[in-house]
């Protein structure tokens, strides 16, 4: 049942909540999931993970990024990357988590992950650094000479 099940939205929400509570229980966190609920859901063939093959680890995604870098020569995976949508999302999430980390907010980014990404020359920002006004003038002149 999809989370946004149009025929019965509360059912989609219920299914999502069961997966969240199951995950919390497996992590040893406080959860409303019980063995009885798990057995009831198992009896009807409940699918606990909607990802094909289960969860992809951080290290597996890093390996995908390294393969991308070998092919493309950079780590600039587009956020919406049709060849591997989860990789595009993951790369964007690493930049987001890094910003949270350096701003002292809770984050999944840690030193080991940061070092791993730095070791492959990961670009933490895809935005160009600010330029001086004179640099913009130079770029405009180059553009004008090439394109008129």
PDB file of N, CA, C and O in Angstrom, residues 13-67:
ATOM      1  N   UNK A  13      -1.253   5.736   5.482  1.00  0.00           N
ATOM      2  CA  UNK A  13      -0.609   6.271   6.687  1.00  0.00           C
ATOM      3  C   UNK A  13      -0.380   5.174   7.723  1.00  0.00           C
ATOM      4  O   UNK A  13       0.673   5.132   8.370  1.00  0.00           O
ATOM      5  N   UNK A  14      -1.361   4.284   7.883  1.00  0.00           N
ATOM      6  CA  UNK A  14      -1.237   3.178   8.842  1.00  0.00           C
ATOM      7  C   UNK A  14      -0.049   2.279   8.472  1.00  0.00           C
ATOM      8  O   UNK A  14       0.773   1.930   9.320  1.00  0.00           O
ATOM      9  N   UNK A  15       0.034   1.926   7.201  1.00  0.00           N
ATOM     10  CA  UNK A  15       1.115   1.043   6.735  1.00  0.00           C
ATOM     11  C   UNK A  15       2.471   1.701   6.975  1.00  0.00           C
ATOM     12  O   UNK A  15       3.412   1.072   7.477  1.00  0.00           O
ATOM     13  N   UNK A  16       2.582   2.972   6.639  1.00  0.00           N
ATOM     14  CA  UNK A  16       3.836   3.693   6.854  1.00  0.00           C
ATOM     15  C   UNK A  16       4.197   3.714   8.337  1.00  0.00           C
ATOM     16  O   UNK A  16       5.357   3.504   8.707  1.00  0.00           O
ATOM     17  N   UNK A  17       3.219   3.964   9.194  1.00  0.00           N
ATOM     18  CA  UNK A  17       3.462   4.019  10.641  1.00  0.00           C
ATOM     19  C   UNK A  17       3.967   2.664  11.153  1.00  0.00           C
ATOM     20  O   UNK A  17       4.862   2.613  11.988  1.00  0.00           O
ATOM     21  N   UNK A  18       3.428   1.559  10.627  1.00  0.00           N
ATOM     22  CA  UNK A  18       3.872   0.233  11.071  1.00  0.00           C
ATOM     23  C   UNK A  18       5.346   0.015  10.715  1.00  0.00           C
ATOM     24  O   UNK A  18       6.120  -0.523  11.508  1.00  0.00           O
ATOM     25  N   UNK A  19       5.734   0.457   9.529  1.00  0.00           N
ATOM     26  CA  UNK A  19       7.142   0.317   9.118  1.00  0.00           C
ATOM     27  C   UNK A  19       8.055   1.166   9.996  1.00  0.00           C
ATOM     28  O   UNK A  19       9.133   0.739  10.395  1.00  0.00           O
ATOM     29  N   UNK A  20       7.612   2.383  10.302  1.00  0.00           N
ATOM     30  CA  UNK A  20       8.405   3.272  11.156  1.00  0.00           C
ATOM     31  C   UNK A  20       8.553   2.671  12.553  1.00  0.00           C
ATOM     32  O   UNK A  20       9.658   2.630  13.116  1.00  0.00           O
ATOM     33  N   UNK A  21       7.465   2.184  13.115  1.00  0.00           N
ATOM     34  CA  UNK A  21       7.503   1.611  14.466  1.00  0.00           C
ATOM     35  C   UNK A  21       8.338   0.334  14.502  1.00  0.00           C
ATOM     36  O   UNK A  21       9.061   0.077  15.462  1.00  0.00           O
ATOM     37  N   UNK A  22       8.256  -0.458  13.451  1.00  0.00           N
ATOM     38  CA  UNK A  22       9.063  -1.682  13.354  1.00  0.00           C
ATOM     39  C   UNK A  22      10.553  -1.326  13.345  1.00  0.00           C
ATOM     40  O   UNK A  22      11.361  -1.936  14.048  1.00  0.00           O
ATOM     41  N   UNK A  23      10.906  -0.322  12.562  1.00  0.00           N
ATOM     42  CA  UNK A  23      12.303   0.111  12.480  1.00  0.00           C
ATOM     43  C   UNK A  23      12.793   0.609  13.841  1.00  0.00           C
ATOM     44  O   UNK A  23      13.893   0.277  14.277  1.00  0.00           O
ATOM     45  N   UNK A  24      11.964   1.415  14.520  1.00  0.00           N
ATOM     46  CA  UNK A  24      12.330   1.916  15.847  1.00  0.00           C
ATOM     47  C   UNK A  24      12.545   0.749  16.815  1.00  0.00           C
ATOM     48  O   UNK A  24      13.510   0.741  17.589  1.00  0.00           O
ATOM     49  N   UNK A  25      11.670  -0.244  16.753  1.00  0.00           N
ATOM     50  CA  UNK A  25      11.791  -1.397  17.633  1.00  0.00           C
ATOM     51  C   UNK A  25      13.109  -2.138  17.377  1.00  0.00           C
ATOM     52  O   UNK A  25      13.820  -2.505  18.310  1.00  0.00           O
ATOM     53  N   UNK A  26      13.437  -2.330  16.107  1.00  0.00           N
ATOM     54  CA  UNK A  26      14.678  -3.036  15.751  1.00  0.00           C
ATOM     55  C   UNK A  26      15.918  -2.274  16.204  1.00  0.00           C
ATOM     56  O   UNK A  26      16.965  -2.854  16.437  1.00  0.00           O
ATOM     57  N   UNK A  27      15.810  -0.945  16.292  1.00  0.00           N
ATOM     58  CA  UNK A  27      16.925  -0.113  16.739  1.00  0.00           C
ATOM     59  C   UNK A  27      16.980   0.011  18.256  1.00  0.00           C
ATOM     60  O   UNK A  27      17.823   0.716  18.789  1.00  0.00           O
ATOM     61  N   UNK A  28      16.046  -0.661  18.943  1.00  0.00           N
ATOM     62  CA  UNK A  28      16.028  -0.620  20.398  1.00  0.00           C
ATOM     63  C   UNK A  28      15.409   0.647  20.960  1.00  0.00           C
ATOM     64  O   UNK A  28      15.570   0.946  22.136  1.00  0.00           O
ATOM     65  N   UNK A  29      14.716   1.389  20.131  1.00  0.00           N
ATOM     66  CA  UNK A  29      14.068   2.626  20.575  1.00  0.00           C
ATOM     67  C   UNK A  29      12.645   2.322  21.032  1.00  0.00           C
ATOM     68  O   UNK A  29      12.074   1.283  20.713  1.00  0.00           O
ATOM     69  N   UNK A  30      12.071   3.247  21.766  1.00  0.00           N
ATOM     70  CA  UNK A  30      10.689   3.116  22.209  1.00  0.00           C
ATOM     71  C   UNK A  30       9.777   3.036  20.987  1.00  0.00           C
ATOM     72  O   UNK A  30       9.898   3.835  20.052  1.00  0.00           O
ATOM     73  N   UNK A  31       8.849   2.054  21.007  1.00  0.00           N
ATOM     74  CA  UNK A  31       8.002   1.821  19.843  1.00  0.00           C
ATOM     75  C   UNK A  31       6.662   1.238  20.277  1.00  0.00           C
ATOM     76  O   UNK A  31       6.578   0.537  21.281  1.00  0.00           O
ATOM     77  N   UNK A  32       5.649   1.501  19.475  1.00  0.00           N
ATOM     78  CA  UNK A  32       4.341   0.899  19.733  1.00  0.00           C
ATOM     79  C   UNK A  32       4.228  -0.480  19.086  1.00  0.00           C
ATOM     80  O   UNK A  32       3.217  -1.155  19.252  1.00  0.00           O
ATOM     81  N   UNK A  33       5.250  -0.899  18.350  1.00  0.00           N
ATOM     82  CA  UNK A  33       5.238  -2.218  17.711  1.00  0.00           C
ATOM     83  C   UNK A  33       5.426  -3.292  18.777  1.00  0.00           C
ATOM     84  O   UNK A  33       6.244  -3.144  19.674  1.00  0.00           O
ATOM     85  N   UNK A  34       4.661  -4.370  18.636  1.00  0.00           N
ATOM     86  CA  UNK A  34       4.781  -5.503  19.564  1.00  0.00           C
ATOM     87  C   UNK A  34       4.938  -6.784  18.756  1.00  0.00           C
ATOM     88  O   UNK A  34       4.681  -6.810  17.542  1.00  0.00           O
ATOM     89  N   UNK A  35       5.325  -7.852  19.429  1.00  0.00           N
ATOM     90  CA  UNK A  35       5.449  -9.144  18.749  1.00  0.00           C
ATOM     91  C   UNK A  35       4.107  -9.594  18.196  1.00  0.00           C
ATOM     92  O   UNK A  35       4.038 -10.149  17.101  1.00  0.00           O
ATOM     93  N   UNK A  36       3.035  -9.351  18.929  1.00  0.00           N
ATOM     94  CA  UNK A  36       1.701  -9.742  18.467  1.00  0.00           C
ATOM     95  C   UNK A  36       1.338  -8.998  17.183  1.00  0.00           C
ATOM     96  O   UNK A  36       0.856  -9.604  16.220  1.00  0.00           O
ATOM     97  N   UNK A  37       1.593  -7.688  17.156  1.00  0.00           N
ATOM     98  CA  UNK A  37       1.312  -6.901  15.948  1.00  0.00           C
ATOM     99  C   UNK A  37       2.149  -7.406  14.775  1.00  0.00           C
ATOM    100  O   UNK A  37       1.655  -7.540  13.655  1.00  0.00           O
ATOM    101  N   UNK A  38       3.436  -7.691  15.040  1.00  0.00           N
ATOM    102  CA  UNK A  38       4.314  -8.199  13.981  1.00  0.00           C
ATOM    103  C   UNK A  38       3.780  -9.514  13.424  1.00  0.00           C
ATOM    104  O   UNK A  38       3.752  -9.705  12.207  1.00  0.00           O
ATOM    105  N   UNK A  39       3.368 -10.416  14.302  1.00  0.00           N
ATOM    106  CA  UNK A  39       2.850 -11.708  13.859  1.00  0.00           C
ATOM    107  C   UNK A  39       1.578 -11.538  13.034  1.00  0.00           C
ATOM    108  O   UNK A  39       1.402 -12.190  12.004  1.00  0.00           O
ATOM    109  N   UNK A  40       0.687 -10.658  13.490  1.00  0.00           N
ATOM    110  CA  UNK A  40      -0.548 -10.394  12.735  1.00  0.00           C
ATOM    111  C   UNK A  40      -0.230  -9.862  11.339  1.00  0.00           C
ATOM    112  O   UNK A  40      -0.825 -10.291  10.348  1.00  0.00           O
ATOM    113  N   UNK A  41       0.707  -8.931  11.265  1.00  0.00           N
ATOM    114  CA  UNK A  41       1.089  -8.358   9.971  1.00  0.00           C
ATOM    115  C   UNK A  41       1.814  -9.396   9.105  1.00  0.00           C
ATOM    116  O   UNK A  41       1.574  -9.477   7.900  1.00  0.00           O
ATOM    117  N   UNK A  42       2.684 -10.196   9.703  1.00  0.00           N
ATOM    118  CA  UNK A  42       3.384 -11.244   8.959  1.00  0.00           C
ATOM    119  C   UNK A  42       2.399 -12.249   8.356  1.00  0.00           C
ATOM    120  O   UNK A  42       2.581 -12.708   7.225  1.00  0.00           O
ATOM    121  N   UNK A  43       1.355 -12.595   9.118  1.00  0.00           N
ATOM    122  CA  UNK A  43       0.361 -13.582   8.642  1.00  0.00           C
ATOM    123  C   UNK A  43      -0.343 -13.131   7.363  1.00  0.00           C
ATOM    124  O   UNK A  43      -0.760 -13.966   6.565  1.00  0.00           O
ATOM    125  N   UNK A  44      -0.488 -11.831   7.177  1.00  0.00           N
ATOM    126  CA  UNK A  44      -1.156 -11.354   5.955  1.00  0.00           C
ATOM    127  C   UNK A  44      -0.142 -10.963   4.872  1.00  0.00           C
ATOM    128  O   UNK A  44      -0.494 -10.357   3.865  1.00  0.00           O
ATOM    129  N   UNK A  45       1.134 -11.308   5.094  1.00  0.00           N
ATOM    130  CA  UNK A  45       2.162 -11.053   4.082  1.00  0.00           C
ATOM    131  C   UNK A  45       2.626  -9.610   4.019  1.00  0.00           C
ATOM    132  O   UNK A  45       3.035  -9.122   2.956  1.00  0.00           O
ATOM    133  N   UNK A  46       2.596  -8.916   5.155  1.00  0.00           N
ATOM    134  CA  UNK A  46       3.021  -7.518   5.211  1.00  0.00           C
ATOM    135  C   UNK A  46       4.468  -7.390   4.740  1.00  0.00           C
ATOM    136  O   UNK A  46       5.324  -8.184   5.115  1.00  0.00           O
ATOM    137  N   UNK A  47       4.732  -6.390   3.911  1.00  0.00           N
ATOM    138  CA  UNK A  47       6.078  -6.120   3.408  1.00  0.00           C
ATOM    139  C   UNK A  47       6.692  -5.045   4.301  1.00  0.00           C
ATOM    140  O   UNK A  47       6.232  -3.905   4.316  1.00  0.00           O
ATOM    141  N   UNK A  48       7.741  -5.427   5.032  1.00  0.00           N
ATOM    142  CA  UNK A  48       8.336  -4.513   6.011  1.00  0.00           C
ATOM    143  C   UNK A  48       9.215  -3.458   5.368  1.00  0.00           C
ATOM    144  O   UNK A  48       9.398  -2.380   5.903  1.00  0.00           O
ATOM    145  N   UNK A  49       9.800  -3.744   4.226  1.00  0.00           N
ATOM    146  CA  UNK A  49      10.659  -2.776   3.539  1.00  0.00           C
ATOM    147  C   UNK A  49      10.161  -2.626   2.119  1.00  0.00           C
ATOM    148  O   UNK A  49       9.972  -3.627   1.417  1.00  0.00           O
ATOM    149  N   UNK A  50       9.942  -1.396   1.699  1.00  0.00           N
ATOM    150  CA  UNK A  50       9.460  -1.159   0.341  1.00  0.00           C
ATOM    151  C   UNK A  50      10.596  -1.025  -0.656  1.00  0.00           C
ATOM    152  O   UNK A  50      10.371  -0.971  -1.847  1.00  0.00           O
ATOM    153  N   UNK A  51      11.801  -0.990  -0.154  1.00  0.00           N
ATOM    154  CA  UNK A  51      12.955  -0.901  -1.049  1.00  0.00           C
ATOM    155  C   UNK A  51      13.298  -2.292  -1.546  1.00  0.00           C
ATOM    156  O   UNK A  51      13.394  -3.225  -0.769  1.00  0.00           O
ATOM    157  N   UNK A  52      13.505  -2.383  -2.846  1.00  0.00           N
ATOM    158  CA  UNK A  52      13.889  -3.664  -3.420  1.00  0.00           C
ATOM    159  C   UNK A  52      15.256  -4.050  -2.882  1.00  0.00           C
ATOM    160  O   UNK A  52      16.205  -3.287  -2.937  1.00  0.00           O
ATOM    161  N   UNK A  53      15.346  -5.231  -2.305  1.00  0.00           N
ATOM    162  CA  UNK A  53      16.615  -5.684  -1.752  1.00  0.00           C
ATOM    163  C   UNK A  53      16.935  -5.082  -0.404  1.00  0.00           C
ATOM    164  O   UNK A  53      18.015  -5.251   0.112  1.00  0.00           O
ATOM    165  N   UNK A  54      16.003  -4.335   0.174  1.00  0.00           N
ATOM    166  CA  UNK A  54      16.241  -3.760   1.493  1.00  0.00           C
ATOM    167  C   UNK A  54      16.997  -2.445   1.412  1.00  0.00           C
ATOM    168  O   UNK A  54      17.106  -1.817   0.370  1.00  0.00           O
ATOM    169  N   UNK A  55      17.550  -2.053   2.515  1.00  0.00           N
ATOM    170  CA  UNK A  55      18.222  -0.764   2.658  1.00  0.00           C
ATOM    171  C   UNK A  55      19.627  -0.808   2.058  1.00  0.00           C
ATOM    172  O   UNK A  55      20.358  -1.764   2.251  1.00  0.00           O
ATOM    173  N   UNK A  56      19.990   0.230   1.328  1.00  0.00           N
ATOM    174  CA  UNK A  56      21.341   0.350   0.786  1.00  0.00           C
ATOM    175  C   UNK A  56      22.181   1.117   1.795  1.00  0.00           C
ATOM    176  O   UNK A  56      21.816   2.208   2.211  1.00  0.00           O
ATOM    177  N   UNK A  57      23.311   0.545   2.171  1.00  0.00           N
ATOM    178  CA  UNK A  57      24.144   1.170   3.207  1.00  0.00           C
ATOM    179  C   UNK A  57      24.841   2.428   2.686  1.00  0.00           C
ATOM    180  O   UNK A  57      24.984   2.637   1.481  1.00  0.00           O
ATOM    181  N   UNK A  58      25.297   3.233   3.636  1.00  0.00           N
ATOM    182  CA  UNK A  58      26.031   4.445   3.304  1.00  0.00           C
ATOM    183  C   UNK A  58      27.273   4.092   2.487  1.00  0.00           C
ATOM    184  O   UNK A  58      27.575   4.744   1.483  1.00  0.00           O
ATOM    185  N   UNK A  59      27.980   3.040   2.889  1.00  0.00           N
ATOM    186  CA  UNK A  59      29.202   2.634   2.179  1.00  0.00           C
ATOM    187  C   UNK A  59      28.903   2.154   0.760  1.00  0.00           C
ATOM    188  O   UNK A  59      29.700   2.383  -0.158  1.00  0.00           O
ATOM    189  N   UNK A  60      27.749   1.508   0.571  1.00  0.00           N
ATOM    190  CA  UNK A  60      27.361   1.086  -0.781  1.00  0.00           C
ATOM    191  C   UNK A  60      27.089   2.296  -1.669  1.00  0.00           C
ATOM    192  O   UNK A  60      27.481   2.323  -2.838  1.00  0.00           O
ATOM    193  N   UNK A  61      26.430   3.299  -1.111  1.00  0.00           N
ATOM    194  CA  UNK A  61      26.183   4.523  -1.890  1.00  0.00           C
ATOM    195  C   UNK A  61      27.499   5.233  -2.209  1.00  0.00           C
ATOM    196  O   UNK A  61      27.679   5.755  -3.304  1.00  0.00           O
ATOM    197  N   UNK A  62      28.423   5.227  -1.248  1.00  0.00           N
ATOM    198  CA  UNK A  62      29.731   5.826  -1.505  1.00  0.00           C
ATOM    199  C   UNK A  62      30.407   5.106  -2.676  1.00  0.00           C
ATOM    200  O   UNK A  62      30.989   5.752  -3.550  1.00  0.00           O
ATOM    201  N   UNK A  63      30.313   3.793  -2.707  1.00  0.00           N
ATOM    202  CA  UNK A  63      30.898   3.017  -3.810  1.00  0.00           C
ATOM    203  C   UNK A  63      30.240   3.400  -5.140  1.00  0.00           C
ATOM    204  O   UNK A  63      30.919   3.502  -6.174  1.00  0.00           O
ATOM    205  N   UNK A  64      28.931   3.631  -5.131  1.00  0.00           N
ATOM    206  CA  UNK A  64      28.237   4.077  -6.346  1.00  0.00           C
ATOM    207  C   UNK A  64      28.746   5.449  -6.774  1.00  0.00           C
ATOM    208  O   UNK A  64      28.908   5.713  -7.966  1.00  0.00           O
ATOM    209  N   UNK A  65      28.998   6.315  -5.797  1.00  0.00           N
ATOM    210  CA  UNK A  65      29.524   7.643  -6.105  1.00  0.00           C
ATOM    211  C   UNK A  65      30.929   7.547  -6.699  1.00  0.00           C
ATOM    212  O   UNK A  65      31.252   8.262  -7.652  1.00  0.00           O
ATOM    213  N   UNK A  66      31.751   6.668  -6.158  1.00  0.00           N
ATOM    214  CA  UNK A  66      33.100   6.474  -6.696  1.00  0.00           C
ATOM    215  C   UNK A  66      33.016   5.987  -8.147  1.00  0.00           C
ATOM    216  O   UNK A  66      33.767   6.452  -9.013  1.00  0.00           O
ATOM    217  N   UNK A  67      32.085   5.074  -8.427  1.00  0.00           N
ATOM    218  CA  UNK A  67      31.904   4.584  -9.807  1.00  0.00           C
ATOM    219  C   UNK A  67      31.452   5.733 -10.715  1.00  0.00           C
ATOM    220  O   UNK A  67      31.935   5.869 -11.844  1.00  0.00           O
TER     221      UNK A  67
END
